CSV table of C-alpha atoms in Angstrom, one decimal:
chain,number,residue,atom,x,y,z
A,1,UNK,CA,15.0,-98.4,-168.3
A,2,UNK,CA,12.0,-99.2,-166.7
A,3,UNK,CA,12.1,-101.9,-163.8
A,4,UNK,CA,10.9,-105.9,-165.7
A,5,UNK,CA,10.2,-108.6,-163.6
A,6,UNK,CA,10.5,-112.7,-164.3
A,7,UNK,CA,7.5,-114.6,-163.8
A,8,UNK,CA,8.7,-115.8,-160.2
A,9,UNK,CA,8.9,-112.2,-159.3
A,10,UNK,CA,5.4,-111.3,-160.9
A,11,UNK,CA,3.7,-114.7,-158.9
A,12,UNK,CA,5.1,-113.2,-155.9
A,13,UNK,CA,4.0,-110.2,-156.0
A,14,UNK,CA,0.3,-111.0,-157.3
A,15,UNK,CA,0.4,-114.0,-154.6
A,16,UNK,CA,-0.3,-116.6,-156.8
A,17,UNK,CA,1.8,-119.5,-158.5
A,18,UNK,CA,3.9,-119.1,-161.2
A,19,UNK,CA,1.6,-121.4,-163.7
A,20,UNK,CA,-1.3,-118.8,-162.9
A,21,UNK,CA,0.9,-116.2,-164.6
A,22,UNK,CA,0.5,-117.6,-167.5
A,23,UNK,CA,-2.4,-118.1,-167.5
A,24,UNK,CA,-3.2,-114.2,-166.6
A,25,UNK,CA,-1.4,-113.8,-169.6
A,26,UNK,CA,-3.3,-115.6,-172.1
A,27,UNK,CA,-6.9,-115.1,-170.7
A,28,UNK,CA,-6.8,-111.6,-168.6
A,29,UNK,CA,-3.6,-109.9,-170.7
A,30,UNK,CA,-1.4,-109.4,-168.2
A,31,UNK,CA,1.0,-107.1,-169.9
A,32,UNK,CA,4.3,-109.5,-171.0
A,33,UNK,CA,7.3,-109.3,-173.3
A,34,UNK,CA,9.4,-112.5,-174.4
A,35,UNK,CA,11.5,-110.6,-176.1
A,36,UNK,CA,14.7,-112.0,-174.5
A,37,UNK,CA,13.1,-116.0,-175.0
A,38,UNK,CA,11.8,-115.6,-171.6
A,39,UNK,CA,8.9,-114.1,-169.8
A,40,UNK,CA,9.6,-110.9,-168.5
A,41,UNK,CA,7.0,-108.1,-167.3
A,42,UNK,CA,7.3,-104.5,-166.8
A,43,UNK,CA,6.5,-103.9,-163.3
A,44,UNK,CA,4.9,-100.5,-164.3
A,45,UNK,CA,2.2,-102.0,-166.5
A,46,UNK,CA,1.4,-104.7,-163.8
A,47,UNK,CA,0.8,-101.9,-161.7
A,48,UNK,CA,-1.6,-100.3,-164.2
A,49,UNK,CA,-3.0,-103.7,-165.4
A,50,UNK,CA,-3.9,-103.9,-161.7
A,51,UNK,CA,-5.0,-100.5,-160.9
A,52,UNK,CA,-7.3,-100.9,-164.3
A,53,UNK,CA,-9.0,-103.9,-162.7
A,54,UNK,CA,-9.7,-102.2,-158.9
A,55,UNK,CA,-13.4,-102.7,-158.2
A,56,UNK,CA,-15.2,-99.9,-155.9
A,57,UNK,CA,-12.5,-97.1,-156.7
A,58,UNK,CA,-12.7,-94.4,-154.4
A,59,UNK,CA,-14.3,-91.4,-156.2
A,60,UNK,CA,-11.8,-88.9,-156.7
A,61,UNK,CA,-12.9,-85.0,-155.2
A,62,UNK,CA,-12.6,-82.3,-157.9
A,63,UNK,CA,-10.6,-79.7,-156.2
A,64,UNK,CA,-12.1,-76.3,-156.4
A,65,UNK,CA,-9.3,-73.8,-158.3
A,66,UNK,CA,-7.4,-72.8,-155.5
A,67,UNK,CA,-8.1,-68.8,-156.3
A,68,UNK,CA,-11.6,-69.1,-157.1
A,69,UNK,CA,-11.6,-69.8,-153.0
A,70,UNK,CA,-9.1,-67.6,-151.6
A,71,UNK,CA,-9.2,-63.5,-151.1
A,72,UNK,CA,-5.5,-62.4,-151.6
A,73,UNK,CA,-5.6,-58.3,-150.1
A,74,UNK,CA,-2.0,-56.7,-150.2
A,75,UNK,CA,-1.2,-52.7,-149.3
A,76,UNK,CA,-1.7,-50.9,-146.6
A,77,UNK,CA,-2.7,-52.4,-143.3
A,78,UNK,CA,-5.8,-51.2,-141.4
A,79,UNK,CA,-7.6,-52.5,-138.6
A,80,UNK,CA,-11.3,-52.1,-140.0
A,81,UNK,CA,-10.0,-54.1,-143.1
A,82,UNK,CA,-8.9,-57.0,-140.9
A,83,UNK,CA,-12.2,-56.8,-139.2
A,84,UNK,CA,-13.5,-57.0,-143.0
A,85,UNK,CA,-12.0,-60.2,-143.7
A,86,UNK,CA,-13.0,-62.1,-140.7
A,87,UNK,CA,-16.5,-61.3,-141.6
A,88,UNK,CA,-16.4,-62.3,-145.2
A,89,UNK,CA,-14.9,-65.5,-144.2
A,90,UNK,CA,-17.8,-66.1,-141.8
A,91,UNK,CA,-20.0,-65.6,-144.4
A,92,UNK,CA,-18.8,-67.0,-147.3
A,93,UNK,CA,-18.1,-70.8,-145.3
A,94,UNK,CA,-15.4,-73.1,-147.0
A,95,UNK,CA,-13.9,-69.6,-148.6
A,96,UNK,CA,-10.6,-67.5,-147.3
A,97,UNK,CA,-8.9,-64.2,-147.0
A,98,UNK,CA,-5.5,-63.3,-146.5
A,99,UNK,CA,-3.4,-60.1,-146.2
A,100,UNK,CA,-0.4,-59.5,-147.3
A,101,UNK,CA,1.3,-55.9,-145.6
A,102,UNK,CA,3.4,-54.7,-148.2
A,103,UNK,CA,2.2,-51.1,-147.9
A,104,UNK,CA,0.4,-49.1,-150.6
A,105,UNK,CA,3.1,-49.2,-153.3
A,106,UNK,CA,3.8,-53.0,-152.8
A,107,UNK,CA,0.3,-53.6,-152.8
A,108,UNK,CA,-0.7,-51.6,-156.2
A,109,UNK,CA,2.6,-53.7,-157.4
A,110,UNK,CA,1.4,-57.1,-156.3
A,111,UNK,CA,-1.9,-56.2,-158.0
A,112,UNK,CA,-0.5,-55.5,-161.4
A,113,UNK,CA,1.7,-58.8,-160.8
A,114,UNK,CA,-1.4,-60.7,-160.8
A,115,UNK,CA,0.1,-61.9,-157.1
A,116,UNK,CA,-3.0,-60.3,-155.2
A,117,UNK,CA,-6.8,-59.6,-156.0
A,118,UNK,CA,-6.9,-56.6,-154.5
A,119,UNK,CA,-4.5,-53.4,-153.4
A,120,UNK,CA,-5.3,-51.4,-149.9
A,121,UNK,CA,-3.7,-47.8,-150.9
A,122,UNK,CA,-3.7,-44.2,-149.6
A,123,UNK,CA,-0.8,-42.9,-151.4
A,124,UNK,CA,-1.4,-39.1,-151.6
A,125,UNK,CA,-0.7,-37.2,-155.0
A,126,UNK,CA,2.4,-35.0,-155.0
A,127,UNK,CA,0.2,-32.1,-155.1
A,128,UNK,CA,-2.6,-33.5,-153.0
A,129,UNK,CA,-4.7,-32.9,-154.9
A,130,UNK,CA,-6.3,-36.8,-155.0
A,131,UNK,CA,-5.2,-40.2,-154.0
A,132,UNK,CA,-4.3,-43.2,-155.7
A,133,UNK,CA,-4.6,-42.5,-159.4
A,134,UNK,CA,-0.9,-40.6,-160.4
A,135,UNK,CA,0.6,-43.8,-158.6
A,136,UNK,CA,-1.6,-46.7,-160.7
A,137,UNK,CA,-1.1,-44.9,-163.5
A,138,UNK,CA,2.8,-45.3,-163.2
A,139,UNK,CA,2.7,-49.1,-162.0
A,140,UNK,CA,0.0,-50.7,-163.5
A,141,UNK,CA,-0.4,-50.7,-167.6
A,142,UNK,CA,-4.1,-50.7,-167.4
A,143,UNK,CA,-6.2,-48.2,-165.7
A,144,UNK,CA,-8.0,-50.0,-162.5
A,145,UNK,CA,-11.3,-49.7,-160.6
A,146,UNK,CA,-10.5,-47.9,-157.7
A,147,UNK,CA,-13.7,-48.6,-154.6
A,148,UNK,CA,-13.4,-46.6,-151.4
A,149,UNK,CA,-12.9,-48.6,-148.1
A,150,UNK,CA,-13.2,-45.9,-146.1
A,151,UNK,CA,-11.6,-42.0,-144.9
A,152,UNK,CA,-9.4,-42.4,-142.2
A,153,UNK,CA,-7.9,-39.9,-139.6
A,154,UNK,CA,-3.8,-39.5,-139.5
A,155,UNK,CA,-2.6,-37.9,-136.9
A,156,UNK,CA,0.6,-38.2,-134.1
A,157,UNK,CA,-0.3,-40.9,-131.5
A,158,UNK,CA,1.6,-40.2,-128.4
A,159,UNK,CA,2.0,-41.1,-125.3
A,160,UNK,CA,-1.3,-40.6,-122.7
A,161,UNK,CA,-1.0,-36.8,-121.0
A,162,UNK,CA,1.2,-36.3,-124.2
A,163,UNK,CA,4.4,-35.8,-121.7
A,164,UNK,CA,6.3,-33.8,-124.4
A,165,UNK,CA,3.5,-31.3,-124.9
A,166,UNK,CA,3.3,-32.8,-128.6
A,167,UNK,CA,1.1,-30.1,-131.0
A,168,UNK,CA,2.2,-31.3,-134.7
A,169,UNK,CA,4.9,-31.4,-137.2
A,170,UNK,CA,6.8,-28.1,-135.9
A,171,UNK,CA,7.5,-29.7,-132.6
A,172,UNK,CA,8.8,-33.0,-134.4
A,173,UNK,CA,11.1,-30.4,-136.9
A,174,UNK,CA,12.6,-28.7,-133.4
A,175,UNK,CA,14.8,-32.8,-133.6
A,176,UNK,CA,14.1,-32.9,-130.1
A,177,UNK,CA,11.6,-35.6,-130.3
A,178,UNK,CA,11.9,-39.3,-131.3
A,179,UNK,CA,9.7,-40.6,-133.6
A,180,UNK,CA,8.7,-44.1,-134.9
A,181,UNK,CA,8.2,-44.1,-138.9
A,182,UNK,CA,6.8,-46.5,-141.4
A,183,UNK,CA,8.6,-48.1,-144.1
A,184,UNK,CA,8.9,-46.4,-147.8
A,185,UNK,CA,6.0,-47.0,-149.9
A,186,UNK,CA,3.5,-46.7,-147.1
A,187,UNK,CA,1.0,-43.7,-147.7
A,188,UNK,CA,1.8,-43.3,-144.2
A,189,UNK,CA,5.4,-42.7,-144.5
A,190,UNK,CA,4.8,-40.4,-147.8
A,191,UNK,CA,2.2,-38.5,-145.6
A,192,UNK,CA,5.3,-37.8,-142.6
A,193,UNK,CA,7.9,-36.9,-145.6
A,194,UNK,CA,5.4,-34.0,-147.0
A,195,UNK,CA,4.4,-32.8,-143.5
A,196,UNK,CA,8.1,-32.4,-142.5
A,197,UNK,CA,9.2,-30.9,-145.9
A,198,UNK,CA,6.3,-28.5,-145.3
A,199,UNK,CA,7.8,-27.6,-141.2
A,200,UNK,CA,11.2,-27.1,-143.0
A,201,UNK,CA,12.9,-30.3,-141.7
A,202,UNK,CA,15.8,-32.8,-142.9
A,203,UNK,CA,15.0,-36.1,-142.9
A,204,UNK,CA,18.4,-36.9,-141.0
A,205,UNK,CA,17.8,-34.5,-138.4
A,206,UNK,CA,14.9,-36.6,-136.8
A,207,UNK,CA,15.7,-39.0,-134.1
A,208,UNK,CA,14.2,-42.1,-134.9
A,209,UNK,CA,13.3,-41.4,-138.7
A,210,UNK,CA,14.9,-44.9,-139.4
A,211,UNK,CA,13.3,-47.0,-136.9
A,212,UNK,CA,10.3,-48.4,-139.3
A,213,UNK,CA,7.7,-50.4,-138.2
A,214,UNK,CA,5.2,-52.7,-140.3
A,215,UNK,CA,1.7,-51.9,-138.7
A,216,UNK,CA,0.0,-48.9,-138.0
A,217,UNK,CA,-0.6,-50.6,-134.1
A,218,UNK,CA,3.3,-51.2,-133.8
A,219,UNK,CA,3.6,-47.1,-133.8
A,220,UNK,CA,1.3,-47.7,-130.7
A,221,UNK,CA,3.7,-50.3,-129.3
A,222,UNK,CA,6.8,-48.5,-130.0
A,223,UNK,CA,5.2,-45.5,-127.7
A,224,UNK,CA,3.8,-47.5,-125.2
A,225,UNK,CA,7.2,-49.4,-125.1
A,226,UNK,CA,9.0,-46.0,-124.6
A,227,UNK,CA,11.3,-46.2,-127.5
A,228,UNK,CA,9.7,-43.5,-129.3
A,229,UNK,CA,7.6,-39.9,-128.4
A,230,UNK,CA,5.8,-39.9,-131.5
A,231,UNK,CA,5.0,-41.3,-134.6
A,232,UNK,CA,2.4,-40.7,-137.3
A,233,UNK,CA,-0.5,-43.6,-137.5
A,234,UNK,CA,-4.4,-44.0,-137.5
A,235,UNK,CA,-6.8,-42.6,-134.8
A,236,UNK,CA,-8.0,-46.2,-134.2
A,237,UNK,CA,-4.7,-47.4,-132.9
A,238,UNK,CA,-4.6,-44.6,-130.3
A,239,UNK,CA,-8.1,-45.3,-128.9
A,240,UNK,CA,-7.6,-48.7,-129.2
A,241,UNK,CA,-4.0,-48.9,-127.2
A,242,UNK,CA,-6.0,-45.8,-125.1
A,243,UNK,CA,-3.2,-43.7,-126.1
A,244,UNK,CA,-3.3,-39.6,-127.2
A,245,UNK,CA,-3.9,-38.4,-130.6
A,246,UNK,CA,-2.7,-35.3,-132.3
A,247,UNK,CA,-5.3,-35.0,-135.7
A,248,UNK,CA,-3.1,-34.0,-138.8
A,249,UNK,CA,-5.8,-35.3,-141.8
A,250,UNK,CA,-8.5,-37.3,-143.0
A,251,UNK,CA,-7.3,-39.8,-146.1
A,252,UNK,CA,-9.0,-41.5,-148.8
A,253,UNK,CA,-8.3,-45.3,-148.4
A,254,UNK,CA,-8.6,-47.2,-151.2
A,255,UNK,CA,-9.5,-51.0,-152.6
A,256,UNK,CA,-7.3,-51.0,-156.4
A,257,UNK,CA,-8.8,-53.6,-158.5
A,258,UNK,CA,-7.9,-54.7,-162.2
A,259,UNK,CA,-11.1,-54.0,-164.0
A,260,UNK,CA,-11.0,-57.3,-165.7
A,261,UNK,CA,-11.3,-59.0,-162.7
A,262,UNK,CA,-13.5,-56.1,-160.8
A,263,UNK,CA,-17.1,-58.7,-161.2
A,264,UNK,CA,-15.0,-61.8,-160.3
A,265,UNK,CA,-17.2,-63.8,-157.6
A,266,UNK,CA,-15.0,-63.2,-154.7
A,267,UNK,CA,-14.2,-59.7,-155.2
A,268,UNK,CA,-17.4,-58.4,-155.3
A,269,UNK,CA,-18.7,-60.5,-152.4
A,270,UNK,CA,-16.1,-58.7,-150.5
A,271,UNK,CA,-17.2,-55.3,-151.7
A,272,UNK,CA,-21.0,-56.4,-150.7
A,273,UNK,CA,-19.9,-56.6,-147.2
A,274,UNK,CA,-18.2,-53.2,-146.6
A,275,UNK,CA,-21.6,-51.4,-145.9
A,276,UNK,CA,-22.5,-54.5,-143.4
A,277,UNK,CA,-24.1,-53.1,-140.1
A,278,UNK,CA,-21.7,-55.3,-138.4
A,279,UNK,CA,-18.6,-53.1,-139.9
A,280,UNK,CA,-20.2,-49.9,-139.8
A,281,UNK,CA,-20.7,-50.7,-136.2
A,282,UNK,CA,-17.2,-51.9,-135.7
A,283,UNK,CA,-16.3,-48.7,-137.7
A,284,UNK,CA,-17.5,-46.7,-135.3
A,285,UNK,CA,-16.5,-48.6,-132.0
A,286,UNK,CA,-12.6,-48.2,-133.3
A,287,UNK,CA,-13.1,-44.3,-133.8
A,288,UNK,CA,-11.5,-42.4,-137.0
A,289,UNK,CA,-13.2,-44.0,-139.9
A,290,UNK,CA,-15.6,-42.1,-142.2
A,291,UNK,CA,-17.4,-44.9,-144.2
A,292,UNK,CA,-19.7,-42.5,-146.5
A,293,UNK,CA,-18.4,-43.3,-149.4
A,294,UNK,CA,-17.5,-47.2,-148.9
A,295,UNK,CA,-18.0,-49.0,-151.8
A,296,UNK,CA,-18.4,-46.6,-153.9
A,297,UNK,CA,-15.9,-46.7,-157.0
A,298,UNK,CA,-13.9,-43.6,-156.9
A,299,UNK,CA,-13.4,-41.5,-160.4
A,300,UNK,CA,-10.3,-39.3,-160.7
A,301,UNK,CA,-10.7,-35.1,-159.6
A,302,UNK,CA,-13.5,-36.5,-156.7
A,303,UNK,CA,-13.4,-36.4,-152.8
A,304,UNK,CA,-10.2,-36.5,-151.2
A,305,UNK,CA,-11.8,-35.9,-148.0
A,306,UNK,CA,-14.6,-36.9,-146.4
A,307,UNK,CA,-17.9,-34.8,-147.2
């Protein structure tokens, strides 16, 4: 039951005397029942009644579909893609971007959820021959646009000097080493798994194999912090942590887009940007990037390496 008041009640509130309510009521309609022989007022239609009669309103904003303003990226971290995202907010004032590290798989995921615009992915096909496409083909129902970022380097960061005489995979196989690993459904982690499959290795036989890490700079950290020898991650972390770097591959990394958002305002002034002197220049400064291709959209059976 809503809340009535009696004509005292109403006088009180509006601040005038009780024989002024009746008159409100039979020359401005002050909203009234007497259905109980008395006067009696719902105290939500005097607020309305006087709401309606509010001079010099304050004009109400139109707020701006929250979406339309914001850049939701999820995947696989990268350095040059943060980098990316600061300059697209500088340019594009009153708009935002935000990452969400999930790693490739979680990205391509949150993609087909409708949870993120765009998915960062360089998740290697099982018989590498190409990137990307085998894995959207299983998660997503519709085929997406897929736009190169950029090729990136892989390779072991280790420690400066590279104490333990590091030269690849083999060495890791030997389970004398400790590593530092990503979490499943990272390219990154899928890239380790082949390489040590290829050397001959058991997963359980590595020291370390379980010790996961979010971002390709917390490898870095992990090594610098002395709680691992190796672990597989991005040329542009070692220079950047001035660390050493054992080259195992170049990658295609990937923007995955639902085509039927692939013109959408904010998407493609993202994409505008990538070839930006300010990125390419930043690109370069970090080390390890090959940006040839960037923003290019990628069709199945093309470069999985950089040309």
């Amino acid at each position: 039951m809503k809340k009535l008041l009696s004509t005292k009640e109403v006088a009180q509130y509006l601040g005038v005397n009780e024989k002024m309510v009746y008159t409100l009521i039979s020359e401005k309609n002050l909203p009234a029942t007497k259905a109980t022989g008395k006067w009696l007022f719902p105290a939500h239609l005097v607020e309305q009644w006087i709401e309606a009669r509010t001079m010099n309103f304050p004009e109400q904003l139109t707020a701006e579909p929250v979406m339309e303003k914001t850049l939701i990226i999820a995947g696989s971290n990268d350095m040059l893609v943060d980098y990316a995202m600061k300059i697209y907010m500088q340019e594009h004032e009153g708009s935002y971007a935000a990452f969400c590290n999930l790693g490739s798989l979680g990205g391509i995921r949150a993609v087909h959820r409708g949870a993120a615009h765009i998915a960062t992915s360089h998740l290697m096909d099982r018989d590498e021959s190409d990137y990307n496409f085998s894995f959207t083909e299983n998660e997503m129902q519709e085929p997406p646009a897929i736009v190169n970022f950029s090729f990136r380097e892989q390779g072991y960061i280790v420690a400066k000097g590279n104490p333990k005489k590091i030269t690849g995979t083999k060495d890791i196989a030997s389970g004398k080493i400790t590593v530092v690993n990503r979490p499943s459904g990272t390219g990154t982690r899928l890239l380790f798994d082949a390489e040590l499959a290829a050397a001959g290795a058991e997963n359980t036989t590595i020291p370390g194999y379980e010790n996961c890490v979010g971002r390709h700079i917390d490898v870095g950290f992990e090594i610098i912090n002395g709680n691992a020898d190796t672990g597989l991650g991005i040329r542009a972390v070692a220079q950047a942590l001035n660390l050493d770097f054992i080259p195992v591959q170049w990658e295609r990394y990937d923007l995955i887009i639902p085509k039927a958002h692939y013109f959408d305002k904010n998407i493609q002034n993202f994409i505008s940007l990538l070839r930006d002197p300010r990125i390419v220049s930043y690109a370069k400064k970090l080390g390890g990037y090959d940006l040839q291709r960037s923003a290019t959209v990628i069709f199945p059976g093309e470069a999985s390496a950089p040309e």
